[in-house]
Amino acid sequence: MRIAVFAGDGIGPEVTHEAVRVLEALDLPGLELVEGDVGAAAWRKHGHPLPPETLDIARSAGAILFGAVGDFECDNLERHLRPEQAILGLRKELTLFANLRPARVFEGLEDLTSLKPEVARTIDLLIVRELNGDVYFGEKGMRTLPDGRREGYDLMSYAEDEVRRISHVGFRAAMGSRKKLCSVDKANVLETSQLWRDVVLEVAKEYPEVELSHMYVDNAAMQLVKNPGQFDVIVTGNIFGDILSDLASMCVGSIGLLASASLGEGTFGLYEPIHGSAPDIAGKGLANPMATILSAAMMLRHSFAREADARRIEDAVAKALADGVKGGDLGGNAGTREIGDAVLERL
Ligand code: NAD
Ligand code: IPM
Ligand code: MN
């Protein structure tokens, strides 16, 4: 059980530290943790946000625990040197194309979300976000038009095999859940989305038990706030999934609660909170580490087939929340370390 730990920037190291303490507290056979540099931290040390030695560590491990990357001081670097390229590069290099982002309301938090409690109470959904394609990885650039105006461009595209493989992930997830899949696109405007919808419909024939629906992304954003309980599994492209998952986080109370797993065809995976480096609170011990701790649970489940240990972690987090352990993100005053301690006590 060799785990690459890439803590990164801002609150990344703070939240990762707590997740590592949780992993170490479990009796995991052969647990080995190997640290590597990513993001602005790696750029400062090695001149690159994802140095080759970090990729080597990733390839030598069974899974990656990732904190966060991003540093405003790097916002003017050439794009390939920016911290965010570390996470984008890992996802792409390691063909981690399927990002699972579960969102459910924890007991005791019903009154603390951005929704009315009776609406929040109904949320139990999974966003399956494609990670290797879309406008993220198309041709992009800045150019000057003949009349002298500057233009920025990013090509949005999906190839059918990319849509097919993520569709299967969505359908399989729905089969293991309440058998409802909602594919979110913008097929009324985008050819990329028309192909997406066509391929999802083809794949649907292999899953007759799954109730499939399609929704435009603008409506999906609205429905997630109006009636989130209607969703079981959502499958969507890279950029729509990015945006909808931050939205879903506030429906359950805080972005500090949303974990994720990025998977490919095998058991190897990268596990990270959906939030970023939170420069506004970095270094203050204020970040909520629960999203990262829950990501470690997803790692035990998906990469190491240790469902019971994953449940232990999830139950400990749920218990801590039910007992009123809350960080500033949830209106409480527990710090990062204190939240980590509270979860450990309940393990
Ligand atoms: P962010 O997620 O870092 O922060 C948004 C807001 O949520 C901030 O107010 C922050 O304080 C709060 N927040 C985030 N995580 C929290 C936690 N665990 N506990 C309490 N509060 C938390 O998003 P941003 O401000 O748009 O981006 C900051 C940097 O992070 C940027 O450089 C961005 O590119 C990067 N980023 C990285 C990742 C990643 O590494 N996967 C994800 C998102 C953003
Ligand atoms: C996320 C982040 C990343 C994304 C950024 C940092 C590249 O927002 O993981 O949600 O857009 O995928
Ligand atoms: Mn995001």
mmCIF file of N, CA and C in Angstrom, residues 149-200:
data_model
loop_
_atom_site.group_PDB
_atom_site.id
_atom_site.type_symbol
_atom_site.label_atom_id
_atom_site.label_comp_id
_atom_site.label_asym_id
_atom_site.label_seq_id
_atom_site.Cartn_x
_atom_site.Cartn_y
_atom_site.Cartn_z
ATOM 1 N N ARG A 149 -7.231 43.779 -32.638
ATOM 2 C CA ARG A 149 -7.808 43.370 -31.348
ATOM 3 C C ARG A 149 -7.193 42.046 -30.909
ATOM 4 N N ARG A 150 -6.991 41.891 -29.592
ATOM 5 C CA ARG A 150 -6.479 40.613 -29.085
ATOM 6 C C ARG A 150 -7.632 39.639 -28.924
ATOM 7 N N GLU A 151 -7.353 38.358 -29.133
ATOM 8 C CA GLU A 151 -8.371 37.323 -28.980
ATOM 9 C C GLU A 151 -7.768 36.132 -28.234
ATOM 10 N N GLY A 152 -8.525 35.626 -27.265
ATOM 11 C CA GLY A 152 -8.125 34.385 -26.594
ATOM 12 C C GLY A 152 -9.043 33.278 -27.070
ATOM 13 N N TYR A 153 -8.530 32.063 -27.187
ATOM 14 C CA TYR A 153 -9.397 30.972 -27.648
ATOM 15 C C TYR A 153 -9.003 29.646 -27.010
ATOM 16 N N ASP A 154 -10.016 28.801 -26.817
ATOM 17 C CA ASP A 154 -9.841 27.463 -26.238
ATOM 18 C C ASP A 154 -10.816 26.555 -26.964
ATOM 19 N N LEU A 155 -10.302 25.572 -27.619
ATOM 20 C CA LEU A 155 -11.172 24.692 -28.415
ATOM 21 C C LEU A 155 -11.845 23.644 -27.532
ATOM 22 N N MET A 156 -13.181 23.599 -27.606
ATOM 23 C CA MET A 156 -13.931 22.568 -26.875
ATOM 24 C C MET A 156 -14.185 21.394 -27.814
ATOM 25 N N SER A 157 -13.828 20.191 -27.408
ATOM 26 C CA SER A 157 -14.137 19.024 -28.240
ATOM 27 C C SER A 157 -14.163 17.770 -27.374
ATOM 28 N N TYR A 158 -14.917 16.785 -27.843
ATOM 29 C CA TYR A 158 -14.887 15.449 -27.242
ATOM 30 C C TYR A 158 -14.874 14.434 -28.364
ATOM 31 N N ALA A 159 -14.018 13.454 -28.267
ATOM 32 C CA ALA A 159 -14.043 12.336 -29.219
ATOM 33 C C ALA A 159 -14.997 11.282 -28.658
ATOM 34 N N GLU A 160 -15.588 10.486 -29.541
ATOM 35 C CA GLU A 160 -16.649 9.584 -29.085
ATOM 36 C C GLU A 160 -16.170 8.547 -28.072
ATOM 37 N N ASP A 161 -14.922 8.087 -28.219
ATOM 38 C CA ASP A 161 -14.433 7.094 -27.254
ATOM 39 C C ASP A 161 -14.292 7.719 -25.862
ATOM 40 N N GLU A 162 -13.957 9.005 -25.827
ATOM 41 C CA GLU A 162 -13.846 9.680 -24.523
ATOM 42 C C GLU A 162 -15.217 9.761 -23.848
ATOM 43 N N VAL A 163 -16.243 10.030 -24.648
ATOM 44 C CA VAL A 163 -17.594 10.113 -24.079
ATOM 45 C C VAL A 163 -18.075 8.723 -23.678
ATOM 46 N N ARG A 164 -17.733 7.728 -24.521
ATOM 47 C CA ARG A 164 -18.212 6.369 -24.245
ATOM 48 C C ARG A 164 -17.678 5.862 -22.905
ATOM 49 N N ARG A 165 -16.373 6.038 -22.677
ATOM 50 C CA ARG A 165 -15.812 5.460 -21.449
ATOM 51 C C ARG A 165 -16.351 6.152 -20.188
ATOM 52 N N ILE A 166 -16.583 7.452 -20.263
ATOM 53 C CA ILE A 166 -17.126 8.119 -19.058
ATOM 54 C C ILE A 166 -18.615 7.786 -18.898
ATOM 55 N N SER A 167 -19.303 7.569 -20.025
ATOM 56 C CA SER A 167 -20.713 7.171 -19.937
ATOM 57 C C SER A 167 -20.834 5.836 -19.204
ATOM 58 N N HIS A 168 -19.947 4.904 -19.541
ATOM 59 C CA HIS A 168 -19.986 3.610 -18.845
ATOM 60 C C HIS A 168 -19.789 3.801 -17.343
ATOM 61 N N VAL A 169 -18.879 4.681 -16.967
ATOM 62 C CA VAL A 169 -18.663 4.929 -15.536
ATOM 63 C C VAL A 169 -19.955 5.455 -14.909
ATOM 64 N N GLY A 170 -20.609 6.365 -15.606
ATOM 65 C CA GLY A 170 -21.860 6.929 -15.100
ATOM 66 C C GLY A 170 -22.946 5.862 -14.956
ATOM 67 N N PHE A 171 -23.102 5.047 -15.992
ATOM 68 C CA PHE A 171 -24.136 4.006 -15.928
ATOM 69 C C PHE A 171 -23.825 2.975 -14.843
ATOM 70 N N ARG A 172 -22.557 2.591 -14.750
ATOM 71 C CA ARG A 172 -22.201 1.605 -13.714
ATOM 72 C C ARG A 172 -22.451 2.181 -12.321
ATOM 73 N N ALA A 173 -22.128 3.452 -12.135
ATOM 74 C CA ALA A 173 -22.375 4.083 -10.830
ATOM 75 C C ALA A 173 -23.875 4.088 -10.542
ATOM 76 N N ALA A 174 -24.677 4.383 -11.561
ATOM 77 C CA ALA A 174 -26.135 4.405 -11.362
ATOM 78 C C ALA A 174 -26.646 3.011 -11.021
ATOM 79 N N MET A 175 -26.078 1.991 -11.685
ATOM 80 C CA MET A 175 -26.494 0.607 -11.386
ATOM 81 C C MET A 175 -26.232 0.268 -9.918
ATOM 82 N N GLY A 176 -25.143 0.807 -9.382
ATOM 83 C CA GLY A 176 -24.798 0.540 -7.978
ATOM 84 C C GLY A 176 -25.523 1.469 -7.017
ATOM 85 N N SER A 177 -26.358 2.342 -7.571
ATOM 86 C CA SER A 177 -27.056 3.291 -6.709
ATOM 87 C C SER A 177 -28.567 3.168 -6.934
ATOM 88 N N ARG A 178 -29.255 4.282 -7.166
ATOM 89 C CA ARG A 178 -30.717 4.209 -7.306
ATOM 90 C C ARG A 178 -31.163 4.070 -8.762
ATOM 91 N N LYS A 179 -30.207 3.731 -9.618
ATOM 92 C CA LYS A 179 -30.478 3.421 -11.038
ATOM 93 C C LYS A 179 -31.073 4.597 -11.819
ATOM 94 N N LYS A 180 -30.635 5.798 -11.453
ATOM 95 C CA LYS A 180 -31.057 6.986 -12.199
ATOM 96 C C LYS A 180 -29.813 7.741 -12.654
ATOM 97 N N LEU A 181 -29.749 8.022 -13.942
ATOM 98 C CA LEU A 181 -28.597 8.759 -14.460
ATOM 99 C C LEU A 181 -29.089 9.984 -15.215
ATOM 100 N N CYS A 182 -28.534 11.133 -14.875
ATOM 101 C CA CYS A 182 -28.860 12.360 -15.596
ATOM 102 C C CYS A 182 -27.593 12.833 -16.314
ATOM 103 N N SER A 183 -27.656 12.890 -17.625
ATOM 104 C CA SER A 183 -26.516 13.377 -18.400
ATOM 105 C C SER A 183 -26.712 14.870 -18.631
ATOM 106 N N VAL A 184 -25.709 15.633 -18.238
ATOM 107 C CA VAL A 184 -25.815 17.098 -18.319
ATOM 108 C C VAL A 184 -24.951 17.617 -19.463
ATOM 109 N N ASP A 185 -25.559 18.390 -20.357
ATOM 110 C CA ASP A 185 -24.833 18.905 -21.516
ATOM 111 C C ASP A 185 -25.397 20.260 -21.928
ATOM 112 N N LYS A 186 -24.995 20.716 -23.078
ATOM 113 C CA LYS A 186 -25.514 21.971 -23.629
ATOM 114 C C LYS A 186 -25.736 21.723 -25.126
ATOM 115 N N ALA A 187 -26.489 20.614 -25.381
ATOM 116 C CA ALA A 187 -26.667 20.152 -26.762
ATOM 117 C C ALA A 187 -27.529 21.096 -27.592
ATOM 118 N N ASN A 188 -28.221 22.024 -26.913
ATOM 119 C CA ASN A 188 -29.013 22.999 -27.677
ATOM 120 C C ASN A 188 -28.129 24.043 -28.362
ATOM 121 N N VAL A 189 -26.860 24.080 -27.978
ATOM 122 C CA VAL A 189 -25.953 25.088 -28.551
ATOM 123 C C VAL A 189 -24.658 24.487 -29.094
ATOM 124 N N LEU A 190 -24.131 23.467 -28.399
ATOM 125 C CA LEU A 190 -22.776 22.991 -28.700
ATOM 126 C C LEU A 190 -22.760 21.657 -29.441
ATOM 127 N N GLU A 191 -21.975 21.575 -30.509
ATOM 128 C CA GLU A 191 -21.801 20.308 -31.219
ATOM 129 C C GLU A 191 -21.107 19.288 -30.320
ATOM 130 N N THR A 192 -20.168 19.754 -29.509
ATOM 131 C CA THR A 192 -19.495 18.874 -28.545
ATOM 132 C C THR A 192 -20.544 18.141 -27.709
ATOM 133 N N SER A 193 -21.550 18.880 -27.280
ATOM 134 C CA SER A 193 -22.596 18.308 -26.442
ATOM 135 C C SER A 193 -23.555 17.425 -27.238
ATOM 136 N N GLN A 194 -23.756 17.749 -28.518
ATOM 137 C CA GLN A 194 -24.635 16.889 -29.331
ATOM 138 C C GLN A 194 -24.015 15.505 -29.456
ATOM 139 N N LEU A 195 -22.694 15.490 -29.717
ATOM 140 C CA LEU A 195 -22.019 14.191 -29.805
ATOM 141 C C LEU A 195 -22.110 13.484 -28.449
ATOM 142 N N TRP A 196 -21.890 14.234 -27.399
ATOM 143 C CA TRP A 196 -21.988 13.690 -26.025
ATOM 144 C C TRP A 196 -23.332 12.978 -25.849
ATOM 145 N N ARG A 197 -24.403 13.684 -26.196
ATOM 146 C CA ARG A 197 -25.749 13.139 -25.992
ATOM 147 C C ARG A 197 -25.972 11.902 -26.860
ATOM 148 N N ASP A 198 -25.515 11.976 -28.131
ATOM 149 C CA ASP A 198 -25.677 10.830 -29.037
ATOM 150 C C ASP A 198 -24.990 9.591 -28.470
ATOM 151 N N VAL A 199 -23.766 9.773 -27.966
ATOM 152 C CA VAL A 199 -22.999 8.623 -27.466
ATOM 153 C C VAL A 199 -23.615 8.086 -26.169
ATOM 154 N N VAL A 200 -24.055 8.980 -25.301
ATOM 155 C CA VAL A 200 -24.696 8.534 -24.057
ATOM 156 C C VAL A 200 -25.920 7.671 -24.392
#
